[in-house]
mmCIF file of C-alpha atoms in Angstrom:
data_model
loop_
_atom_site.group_PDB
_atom_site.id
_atom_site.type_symbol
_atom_site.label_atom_id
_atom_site.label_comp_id
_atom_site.label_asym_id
_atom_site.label_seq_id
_atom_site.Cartn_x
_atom_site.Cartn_y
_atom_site.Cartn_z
ATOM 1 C CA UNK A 88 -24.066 -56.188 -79.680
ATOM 2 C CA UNK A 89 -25.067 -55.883 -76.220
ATOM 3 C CA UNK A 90 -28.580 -53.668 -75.588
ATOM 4 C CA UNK A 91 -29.611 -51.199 -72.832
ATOM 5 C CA UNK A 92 -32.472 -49.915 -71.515
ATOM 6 C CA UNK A 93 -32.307 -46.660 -69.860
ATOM 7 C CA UNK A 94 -34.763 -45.948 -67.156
ATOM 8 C CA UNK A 95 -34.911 -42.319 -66.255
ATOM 9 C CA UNK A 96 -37.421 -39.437 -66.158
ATOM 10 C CA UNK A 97 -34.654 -36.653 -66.510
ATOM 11 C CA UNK A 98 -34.369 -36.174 -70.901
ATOM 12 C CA UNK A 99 -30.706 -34.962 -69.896
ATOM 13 C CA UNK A 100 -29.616 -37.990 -67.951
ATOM 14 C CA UNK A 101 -31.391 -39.991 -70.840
ATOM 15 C CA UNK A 102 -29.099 -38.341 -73.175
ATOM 16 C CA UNK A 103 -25.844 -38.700 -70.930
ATOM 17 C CA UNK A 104 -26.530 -42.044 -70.515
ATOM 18 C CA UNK A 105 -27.159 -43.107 -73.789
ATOM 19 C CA UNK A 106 -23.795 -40.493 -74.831
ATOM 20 C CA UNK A 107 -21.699 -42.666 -72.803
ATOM 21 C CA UNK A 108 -22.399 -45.517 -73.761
ATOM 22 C CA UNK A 109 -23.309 -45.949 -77.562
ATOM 23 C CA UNK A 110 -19.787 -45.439 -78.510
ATOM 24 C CA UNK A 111 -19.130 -48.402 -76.985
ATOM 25 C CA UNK A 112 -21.217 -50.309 -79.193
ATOM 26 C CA UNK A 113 -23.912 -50.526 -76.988
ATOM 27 C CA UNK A 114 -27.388 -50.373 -78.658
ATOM 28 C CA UNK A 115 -29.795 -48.415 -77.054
ATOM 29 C CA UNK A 116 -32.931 -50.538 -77.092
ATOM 30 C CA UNK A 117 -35.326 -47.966 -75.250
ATOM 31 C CA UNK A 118 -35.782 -45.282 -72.845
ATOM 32 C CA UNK A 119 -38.130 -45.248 -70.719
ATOM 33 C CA UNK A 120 -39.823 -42.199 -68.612
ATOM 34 C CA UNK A 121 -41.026 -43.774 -65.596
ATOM 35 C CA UNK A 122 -40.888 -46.845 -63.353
ATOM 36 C CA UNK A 123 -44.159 -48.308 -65.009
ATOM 37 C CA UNK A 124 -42.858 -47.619 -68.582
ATOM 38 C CA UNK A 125 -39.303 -48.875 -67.352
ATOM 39 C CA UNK A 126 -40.773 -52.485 -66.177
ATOM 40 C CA UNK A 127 -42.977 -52.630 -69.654
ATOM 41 C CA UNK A 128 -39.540 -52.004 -71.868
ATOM 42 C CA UNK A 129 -37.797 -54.462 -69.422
ATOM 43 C CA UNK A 130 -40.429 -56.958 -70.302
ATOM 44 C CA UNK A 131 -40.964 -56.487 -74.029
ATOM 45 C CA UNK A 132 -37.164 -55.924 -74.531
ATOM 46 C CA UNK A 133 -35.281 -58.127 -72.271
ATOM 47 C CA UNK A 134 -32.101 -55.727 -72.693
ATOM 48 C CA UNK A 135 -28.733 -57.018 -71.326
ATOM 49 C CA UNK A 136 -28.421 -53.916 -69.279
ATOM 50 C CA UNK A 137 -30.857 -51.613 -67.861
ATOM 51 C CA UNK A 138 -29.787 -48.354 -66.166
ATOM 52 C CA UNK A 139 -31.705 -47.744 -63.558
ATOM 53 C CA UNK A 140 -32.842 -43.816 -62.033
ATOM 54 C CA UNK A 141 -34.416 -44.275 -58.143
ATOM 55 C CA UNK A 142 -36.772 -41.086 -57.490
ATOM 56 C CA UNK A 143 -39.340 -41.114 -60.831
ATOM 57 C CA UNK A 144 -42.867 -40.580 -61.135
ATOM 58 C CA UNK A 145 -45.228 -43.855 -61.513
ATOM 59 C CA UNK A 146 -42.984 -45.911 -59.424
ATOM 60 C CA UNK A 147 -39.221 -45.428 -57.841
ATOM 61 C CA UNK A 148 -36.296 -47.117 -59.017
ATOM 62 C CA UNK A 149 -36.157 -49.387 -56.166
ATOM 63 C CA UNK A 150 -39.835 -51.033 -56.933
ATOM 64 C CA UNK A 151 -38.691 -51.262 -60.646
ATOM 65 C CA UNK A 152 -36.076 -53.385 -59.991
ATOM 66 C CA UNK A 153 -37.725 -55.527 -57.458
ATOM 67 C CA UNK A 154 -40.285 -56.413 -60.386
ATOM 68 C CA UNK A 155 -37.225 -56.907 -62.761
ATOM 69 C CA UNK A 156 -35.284 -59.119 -60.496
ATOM 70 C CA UNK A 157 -38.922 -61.099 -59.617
ATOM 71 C CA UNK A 158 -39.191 -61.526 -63.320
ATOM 72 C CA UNK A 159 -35.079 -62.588 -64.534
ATOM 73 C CA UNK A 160 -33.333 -62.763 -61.394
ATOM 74 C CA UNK A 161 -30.418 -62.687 -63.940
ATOM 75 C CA UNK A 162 -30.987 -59.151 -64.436
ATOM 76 C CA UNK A 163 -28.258 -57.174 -64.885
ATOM 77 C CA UNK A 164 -29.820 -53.583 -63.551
ATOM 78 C CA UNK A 165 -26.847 -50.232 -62.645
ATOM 79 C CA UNK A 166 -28.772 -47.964 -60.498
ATOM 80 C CA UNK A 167 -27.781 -44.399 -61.043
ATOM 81 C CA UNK A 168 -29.407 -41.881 -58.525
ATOM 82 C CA UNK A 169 -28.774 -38.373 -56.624
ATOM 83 C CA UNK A 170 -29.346 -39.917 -53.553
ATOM 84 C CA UNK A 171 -26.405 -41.217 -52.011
ATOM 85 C CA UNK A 172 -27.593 -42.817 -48.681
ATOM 86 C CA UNK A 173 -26.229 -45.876 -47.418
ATOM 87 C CA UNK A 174 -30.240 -47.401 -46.367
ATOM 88 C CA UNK A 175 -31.077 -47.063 -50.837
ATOM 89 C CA UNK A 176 -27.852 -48.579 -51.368
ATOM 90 C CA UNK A 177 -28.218 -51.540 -49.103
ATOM 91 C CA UNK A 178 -31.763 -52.373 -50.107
ATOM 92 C CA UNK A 179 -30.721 -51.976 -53.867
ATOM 93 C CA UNK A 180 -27.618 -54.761 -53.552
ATOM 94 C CA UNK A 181 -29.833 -56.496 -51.326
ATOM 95 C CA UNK A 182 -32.297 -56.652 -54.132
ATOM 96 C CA UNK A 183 -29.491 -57.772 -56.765
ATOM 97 C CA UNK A 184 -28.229 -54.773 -58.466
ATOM 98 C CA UNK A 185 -25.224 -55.159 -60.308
ATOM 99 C CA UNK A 186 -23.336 -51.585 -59.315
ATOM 100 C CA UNK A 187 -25.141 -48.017 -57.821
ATOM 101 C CA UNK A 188 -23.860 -44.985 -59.873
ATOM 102 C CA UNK A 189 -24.497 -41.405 -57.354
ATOM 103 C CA UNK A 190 -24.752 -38.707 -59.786
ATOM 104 C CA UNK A 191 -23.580 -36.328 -61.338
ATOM 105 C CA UNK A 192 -21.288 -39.487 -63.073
ATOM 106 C CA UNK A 193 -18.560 -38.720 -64.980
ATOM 107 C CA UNK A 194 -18.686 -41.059 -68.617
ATOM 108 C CA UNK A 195 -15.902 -43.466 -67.083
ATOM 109 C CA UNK A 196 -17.986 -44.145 -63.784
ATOM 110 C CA UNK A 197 -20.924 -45.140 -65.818
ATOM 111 C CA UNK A 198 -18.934 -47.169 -68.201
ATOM 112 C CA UNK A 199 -17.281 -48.962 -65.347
ATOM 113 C CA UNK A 200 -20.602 -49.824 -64.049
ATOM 114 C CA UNK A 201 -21.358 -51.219 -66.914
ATOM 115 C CA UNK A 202 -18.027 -53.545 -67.496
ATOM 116 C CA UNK A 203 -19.074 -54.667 -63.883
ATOM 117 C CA UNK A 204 -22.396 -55.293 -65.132
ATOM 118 C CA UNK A 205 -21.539 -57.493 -67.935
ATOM 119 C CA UNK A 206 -18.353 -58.794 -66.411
ATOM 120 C CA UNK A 207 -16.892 -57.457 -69.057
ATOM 121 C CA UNK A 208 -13.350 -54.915 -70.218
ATOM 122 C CA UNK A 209 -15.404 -52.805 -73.014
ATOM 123 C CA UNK A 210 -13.472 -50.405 -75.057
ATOM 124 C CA UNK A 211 -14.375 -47.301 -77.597
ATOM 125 C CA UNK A 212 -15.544 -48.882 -80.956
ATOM 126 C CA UNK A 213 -15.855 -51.999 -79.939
ATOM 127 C CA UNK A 214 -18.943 -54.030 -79.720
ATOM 128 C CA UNK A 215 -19.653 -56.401 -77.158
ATOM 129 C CA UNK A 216 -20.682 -60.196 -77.574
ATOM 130 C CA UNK A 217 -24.592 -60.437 -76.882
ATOM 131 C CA UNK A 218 -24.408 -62.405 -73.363
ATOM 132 C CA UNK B 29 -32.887 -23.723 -37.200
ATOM 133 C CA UNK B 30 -29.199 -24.517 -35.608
ATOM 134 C CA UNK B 31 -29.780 -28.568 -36.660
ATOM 135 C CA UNK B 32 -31.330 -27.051 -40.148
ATOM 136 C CA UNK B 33 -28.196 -25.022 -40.501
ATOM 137 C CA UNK B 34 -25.574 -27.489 -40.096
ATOM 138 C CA UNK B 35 -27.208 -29.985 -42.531
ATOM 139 C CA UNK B 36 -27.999 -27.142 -45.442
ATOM 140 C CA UNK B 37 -24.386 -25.911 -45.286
ATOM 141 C CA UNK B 38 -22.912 -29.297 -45.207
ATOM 142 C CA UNK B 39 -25.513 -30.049 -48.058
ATOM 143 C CA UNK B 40 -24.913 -27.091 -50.091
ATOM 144 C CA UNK B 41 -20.780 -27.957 -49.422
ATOM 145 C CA UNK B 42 -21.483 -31.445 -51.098
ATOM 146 C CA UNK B 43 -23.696 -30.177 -53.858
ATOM 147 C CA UNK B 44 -20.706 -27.683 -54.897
ATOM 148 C CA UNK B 45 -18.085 -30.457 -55.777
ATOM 149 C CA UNK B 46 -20.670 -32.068 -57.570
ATOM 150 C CA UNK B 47 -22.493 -29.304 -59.749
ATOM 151 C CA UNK B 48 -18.734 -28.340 -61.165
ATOM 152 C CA UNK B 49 -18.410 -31.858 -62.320
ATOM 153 C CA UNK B 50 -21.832 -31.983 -63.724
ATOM 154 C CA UNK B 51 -21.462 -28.798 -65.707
ATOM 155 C CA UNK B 52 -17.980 -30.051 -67.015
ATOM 156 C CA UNK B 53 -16.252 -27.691 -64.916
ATOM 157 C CA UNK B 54 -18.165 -24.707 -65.557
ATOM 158 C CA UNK B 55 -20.455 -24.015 -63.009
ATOM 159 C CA UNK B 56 -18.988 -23.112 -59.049
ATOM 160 C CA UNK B 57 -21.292 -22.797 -55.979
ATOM 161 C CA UNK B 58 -20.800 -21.143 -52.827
ATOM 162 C CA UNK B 59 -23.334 -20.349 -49.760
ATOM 163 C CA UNK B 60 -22.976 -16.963 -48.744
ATOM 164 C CA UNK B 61 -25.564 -16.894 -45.966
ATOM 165 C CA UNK B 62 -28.813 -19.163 -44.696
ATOM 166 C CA UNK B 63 -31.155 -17.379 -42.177
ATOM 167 C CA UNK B 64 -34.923 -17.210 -41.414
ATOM 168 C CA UNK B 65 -36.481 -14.709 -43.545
ATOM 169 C CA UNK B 66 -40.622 -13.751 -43.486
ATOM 170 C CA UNK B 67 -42.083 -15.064 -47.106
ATOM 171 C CA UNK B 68 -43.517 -12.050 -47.393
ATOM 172 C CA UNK B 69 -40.049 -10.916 -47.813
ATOM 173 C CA UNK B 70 -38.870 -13.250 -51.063
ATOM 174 C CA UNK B 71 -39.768 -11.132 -53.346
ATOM 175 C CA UNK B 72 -37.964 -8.123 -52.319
ATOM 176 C CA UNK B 73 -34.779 -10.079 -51.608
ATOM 177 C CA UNK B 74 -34.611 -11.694 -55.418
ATOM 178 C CA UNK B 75 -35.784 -8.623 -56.768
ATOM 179 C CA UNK B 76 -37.669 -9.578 -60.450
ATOM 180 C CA UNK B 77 -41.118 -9.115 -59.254
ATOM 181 C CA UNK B 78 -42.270 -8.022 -62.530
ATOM 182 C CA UNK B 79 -40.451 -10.374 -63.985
ATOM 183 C CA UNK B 80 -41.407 -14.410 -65.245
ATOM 184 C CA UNK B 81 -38.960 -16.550 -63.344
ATOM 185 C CA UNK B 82 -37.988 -20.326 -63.385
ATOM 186 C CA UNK B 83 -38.159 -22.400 -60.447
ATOM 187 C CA UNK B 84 -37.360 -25.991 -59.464
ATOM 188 C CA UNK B 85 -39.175 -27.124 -56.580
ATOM 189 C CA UNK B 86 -38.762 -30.241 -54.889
ATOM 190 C CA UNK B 87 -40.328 -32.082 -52.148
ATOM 191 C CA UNK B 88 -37.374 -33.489 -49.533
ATOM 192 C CA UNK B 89 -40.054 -34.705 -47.148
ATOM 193 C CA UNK B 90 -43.511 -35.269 -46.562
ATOM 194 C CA UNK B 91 -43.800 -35.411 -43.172
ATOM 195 C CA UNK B 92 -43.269 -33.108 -41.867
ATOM 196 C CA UNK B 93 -43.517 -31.091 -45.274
ATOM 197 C CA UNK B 94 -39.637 -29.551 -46.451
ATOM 198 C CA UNK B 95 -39.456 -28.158 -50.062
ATOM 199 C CA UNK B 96 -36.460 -26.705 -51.480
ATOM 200 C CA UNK B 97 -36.648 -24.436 -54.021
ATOM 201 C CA UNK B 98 -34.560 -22.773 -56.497
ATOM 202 C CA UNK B 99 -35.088 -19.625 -58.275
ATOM 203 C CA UNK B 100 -33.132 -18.040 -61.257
ATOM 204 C CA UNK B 101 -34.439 -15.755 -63.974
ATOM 205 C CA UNK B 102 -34.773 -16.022 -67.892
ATOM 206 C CA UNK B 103 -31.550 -14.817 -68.432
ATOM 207 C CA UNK B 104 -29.385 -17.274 -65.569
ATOM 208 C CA UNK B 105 -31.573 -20.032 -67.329
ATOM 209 C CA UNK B 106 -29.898 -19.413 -70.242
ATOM 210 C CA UNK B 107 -26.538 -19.300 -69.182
ATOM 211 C CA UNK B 108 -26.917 -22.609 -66.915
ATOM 212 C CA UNK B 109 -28.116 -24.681 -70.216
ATOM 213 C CA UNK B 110 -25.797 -23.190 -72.401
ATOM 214 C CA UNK B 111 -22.993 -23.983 -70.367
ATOM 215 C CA UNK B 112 -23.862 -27.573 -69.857
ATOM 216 C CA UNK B 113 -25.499 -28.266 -73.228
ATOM 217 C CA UNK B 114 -24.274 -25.696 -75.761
ATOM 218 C CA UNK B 115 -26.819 -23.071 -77.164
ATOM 219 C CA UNK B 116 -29.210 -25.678 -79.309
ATOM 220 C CA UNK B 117 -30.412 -26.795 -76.036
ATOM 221 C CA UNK B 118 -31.942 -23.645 -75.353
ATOM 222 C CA UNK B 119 -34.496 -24.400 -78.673
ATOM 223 C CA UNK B 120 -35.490 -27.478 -77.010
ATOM 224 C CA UNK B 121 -38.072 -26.598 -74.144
ATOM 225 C CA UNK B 122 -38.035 -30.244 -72.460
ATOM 226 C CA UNK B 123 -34.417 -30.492 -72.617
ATOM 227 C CA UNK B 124 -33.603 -27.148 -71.035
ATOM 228 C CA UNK B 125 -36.022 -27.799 -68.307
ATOM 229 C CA UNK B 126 -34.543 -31.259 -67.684
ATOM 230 C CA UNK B 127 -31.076 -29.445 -67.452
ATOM 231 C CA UNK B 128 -32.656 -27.051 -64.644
ATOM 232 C CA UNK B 129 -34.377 -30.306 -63.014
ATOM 233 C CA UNK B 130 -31.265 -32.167 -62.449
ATOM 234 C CA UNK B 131 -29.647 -29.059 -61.316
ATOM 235 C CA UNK B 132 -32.335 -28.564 -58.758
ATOM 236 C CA UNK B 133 -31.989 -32.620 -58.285
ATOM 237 C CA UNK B 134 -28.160 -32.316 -56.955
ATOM 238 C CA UNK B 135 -28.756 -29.603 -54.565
ATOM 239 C CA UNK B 136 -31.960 -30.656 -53.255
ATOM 240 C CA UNK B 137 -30.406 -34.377 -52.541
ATOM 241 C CA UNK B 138 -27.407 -33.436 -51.485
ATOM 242 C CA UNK B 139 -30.023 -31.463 -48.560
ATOM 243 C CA UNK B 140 -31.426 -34.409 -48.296
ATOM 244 C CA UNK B 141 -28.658 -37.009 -47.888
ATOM 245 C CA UNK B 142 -27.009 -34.487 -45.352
ATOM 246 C CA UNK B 143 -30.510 -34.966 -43.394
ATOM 247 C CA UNK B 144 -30.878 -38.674 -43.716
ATOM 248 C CA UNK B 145 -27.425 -39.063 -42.333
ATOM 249 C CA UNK B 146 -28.745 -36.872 -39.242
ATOM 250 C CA UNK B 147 -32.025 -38.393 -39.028
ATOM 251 C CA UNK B 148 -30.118 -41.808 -39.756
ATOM 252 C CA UNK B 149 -33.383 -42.625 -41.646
ATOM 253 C CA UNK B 150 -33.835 -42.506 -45.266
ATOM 254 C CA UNK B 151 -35.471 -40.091 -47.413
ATOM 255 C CA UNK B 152 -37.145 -40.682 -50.569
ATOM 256 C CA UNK B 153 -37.799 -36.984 -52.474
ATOM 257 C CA UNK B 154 -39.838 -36.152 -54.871
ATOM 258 C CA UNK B 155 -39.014 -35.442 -58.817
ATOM 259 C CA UNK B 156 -37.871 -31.886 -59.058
ATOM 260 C CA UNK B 157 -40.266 -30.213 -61.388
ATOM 261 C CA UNK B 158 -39.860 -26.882 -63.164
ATOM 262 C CA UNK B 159 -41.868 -24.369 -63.179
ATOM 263 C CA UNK B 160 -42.148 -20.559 -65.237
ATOM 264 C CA UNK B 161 -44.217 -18.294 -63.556
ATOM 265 C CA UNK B 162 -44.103 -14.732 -61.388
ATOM 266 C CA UNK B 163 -41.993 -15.255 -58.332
ATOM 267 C CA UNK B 164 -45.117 -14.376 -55.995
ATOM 268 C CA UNK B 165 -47.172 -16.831 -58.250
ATOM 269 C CA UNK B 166 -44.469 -19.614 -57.864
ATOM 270 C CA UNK B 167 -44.685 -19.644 -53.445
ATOM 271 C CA UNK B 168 -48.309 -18.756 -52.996
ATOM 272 C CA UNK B 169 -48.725 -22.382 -55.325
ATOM 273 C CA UNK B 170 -45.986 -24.078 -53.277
ATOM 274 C CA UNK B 171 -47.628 -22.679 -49.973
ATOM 275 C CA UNK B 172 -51.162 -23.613 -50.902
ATOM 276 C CA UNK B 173 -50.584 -26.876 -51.586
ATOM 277 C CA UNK B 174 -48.703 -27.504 -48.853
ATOM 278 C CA UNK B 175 -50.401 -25.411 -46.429
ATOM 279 C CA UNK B 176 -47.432 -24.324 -44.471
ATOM 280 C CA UNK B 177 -48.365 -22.283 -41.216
ATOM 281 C CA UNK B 178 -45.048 -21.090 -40.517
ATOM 282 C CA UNK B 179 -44.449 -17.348 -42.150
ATOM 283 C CA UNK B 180 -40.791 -17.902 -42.187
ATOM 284 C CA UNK B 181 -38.728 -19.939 -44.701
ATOM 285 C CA UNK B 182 -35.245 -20.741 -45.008
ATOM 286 C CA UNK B 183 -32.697 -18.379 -47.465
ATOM 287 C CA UNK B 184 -30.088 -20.254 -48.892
ATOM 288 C CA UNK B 185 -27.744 -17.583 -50.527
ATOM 289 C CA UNK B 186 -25.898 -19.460 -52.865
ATOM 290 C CA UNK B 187 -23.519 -17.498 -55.010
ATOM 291 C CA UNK B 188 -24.032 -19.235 -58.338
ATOM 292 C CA UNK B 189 -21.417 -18.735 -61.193
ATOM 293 C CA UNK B 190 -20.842 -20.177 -64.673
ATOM 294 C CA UNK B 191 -17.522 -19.274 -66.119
ATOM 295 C CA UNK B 192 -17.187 -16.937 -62.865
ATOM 296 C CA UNK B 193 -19.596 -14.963 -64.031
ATOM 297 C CA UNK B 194 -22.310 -14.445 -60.948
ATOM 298 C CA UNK B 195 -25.671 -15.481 -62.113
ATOM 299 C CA UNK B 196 -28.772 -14.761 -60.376
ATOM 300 C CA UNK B 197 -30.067 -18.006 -58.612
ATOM 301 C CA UNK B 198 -30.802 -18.576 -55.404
ATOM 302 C CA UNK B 199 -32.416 -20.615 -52.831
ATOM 303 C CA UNK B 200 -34.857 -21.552 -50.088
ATOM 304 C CA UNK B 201 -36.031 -24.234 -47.931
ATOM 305 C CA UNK B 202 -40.026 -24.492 -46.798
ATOM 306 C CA UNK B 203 -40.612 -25.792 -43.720
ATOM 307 C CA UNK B 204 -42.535 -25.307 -40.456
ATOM 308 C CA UNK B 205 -39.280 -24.179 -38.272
ATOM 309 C CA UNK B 206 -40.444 -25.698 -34.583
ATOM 310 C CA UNK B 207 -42.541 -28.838 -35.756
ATOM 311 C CA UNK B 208 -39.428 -29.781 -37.843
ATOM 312 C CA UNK B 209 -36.987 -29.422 -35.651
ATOM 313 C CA UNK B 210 -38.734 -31.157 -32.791
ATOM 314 C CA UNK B 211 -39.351 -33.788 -35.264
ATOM 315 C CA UNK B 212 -35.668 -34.014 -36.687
ATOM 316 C CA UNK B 213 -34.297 -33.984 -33.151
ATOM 317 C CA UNK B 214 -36.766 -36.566 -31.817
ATOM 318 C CA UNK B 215 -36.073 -39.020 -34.348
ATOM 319 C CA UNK B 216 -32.081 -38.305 -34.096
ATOM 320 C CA UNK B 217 -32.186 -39.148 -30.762
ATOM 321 C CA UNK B 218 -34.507 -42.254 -30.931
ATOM 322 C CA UNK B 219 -32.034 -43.725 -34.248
#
């Protein structure tokens, strides 16, 4: 079973998140409130996926996954933000992200993301192999 | 105000296709009108000012200082987390507030992605935060801390509606009007 952690300081998005994907098997390792918080959980957790919010308090998205990609440059990180502009995008592929996600996301955008992620086709029900 | 304009419509445009996916559907947007109105006038324009209202404020910039803020009362509150959540959110004070918050989040970005595309520069905002307080309490915080000099701010008449029923919500922009659109302009033309 493949495991996420969700970065995000929004409870909602948290709970979207997590909504879209746990039918798919996913488990939900943590959730973390802030970019400080995120990198501990990334650290103690080493999840398969983390899902990534840019604007939070402590530190923004973008910092968060520098220190992730420093730390596993095999780190498979979806960023999913409100701000859609093209500069955040480019810095975030150029720091390895695996897929940006603008919100509001609809439950298949995320879960696309995700199956881009992992390189994987995930379906309802079904878990997925532990990479 | 002219380049302010043009970007809030466009913004507030953007924000509409998106806040009826986010609330499933349920919730349409529309901007009636955005002009320069004293702040002395807010309160008279919303109306409530006996009333405890919820706002989301959020900073777009620092420098030079632009805060958007939203305003509904008790009752539109209600209606906006029901509609996205279902009525159990409503007993949950963190949850409803992080409803409001991303609602504030989607048109305050969608403001500011409309102005980095003008300014061709990007903009980092803040965290929308919620707040609960009387609608004169809520701007003489926001202008305090900011210390605005400008008496003016933005109206953004947005025509909320969940289910197509009208809700009352509305909007405004803080800003110094001449130091940010010399700024804006300057760095347009220098991008």
């Amino acid at each position: 079973m493949s495991t996420v952690l969700i970065v995000d300081d929004a409870l909602f998005m948290r709970k979207m998140i997590r909504s879209a994907l746990e039918p798919l098997g996913f488990d939900i390792i943590g959730e973390a409130k802030n970019g400080k918080e995120g990198i501990e959980m990334f650290n103690q957790y080493r999840p398969d996926l983390t899902t990534l919010d840019i604007v939070m308090p402590e530190l923004d998205g973008l910092e968060v996954l520098k220190e992730i990609r420093k730390g596993d440059s095999e780190a498979k990180v979806v960023m999913i933000t409100a701000l859609d502009q093209r500069e955040s995008m480019v810095k975030a592929m150029k720091l390895g992200v695996s897929d940006f996600v603008v919100k509001p996301f609809d439950e298949d955008r995320i879960i696309s993301a995700a199956e881009k992620a992992l390189g994987k086709k995930l379906n309802k029900g079904e878990c997925c192999e532990k990479s | 105000m002219d380049t302010i304009s043009k970007n809030l419509i466009q913004g507030v445009k953007e924000a509409s296709d998106k806040l009826y996916s986010f609330s499933q559907n349920h919730i349409t947007l529309d901007s009636n009108r955005i002009q320069l109105i004293p702040i002395t006038e807010v309160s008279s324009l919303f109306g409530e000012e006996e009333q405890v209202v919820y706002g989301v404020v959020m900073t777009l910039l620092e420098q030079p200082p632009i805060q958007y803020v939203m305003i509904m009362t008790k009752k539109s509150r209600e209606k906006i987390v029901e509609s996205i959540y279902g009525k159990d959110a409503l007993e949950q004070d963190e949850l409803a507030d992080s409803i409001l918050q991303e609602l504030g989040n989607i048109l305050g970005s969608s403001i500011a992605n409309r102005l980095s595309r003008y300014i061709k520069r990007p903009i980092m905002t803040s965290t929308p935060h919620v707040l609960s307080d009387l609608l004169g309490a809520i701007f003489n915080s926001i202008i305090s801390e900011r210390e605005y000099v400008d008496d003016n701010l933005v109206f953004i008449d947005i025509a909320l509606k969940v289910d197509n029923i009208p809700i009352k919500c509305t909007s405004f922009l803080l800003f110094d009007e001449d130091i940010t659109n010399k700024l804006l302009s300057e760095v347009a033309e220098s991008s």
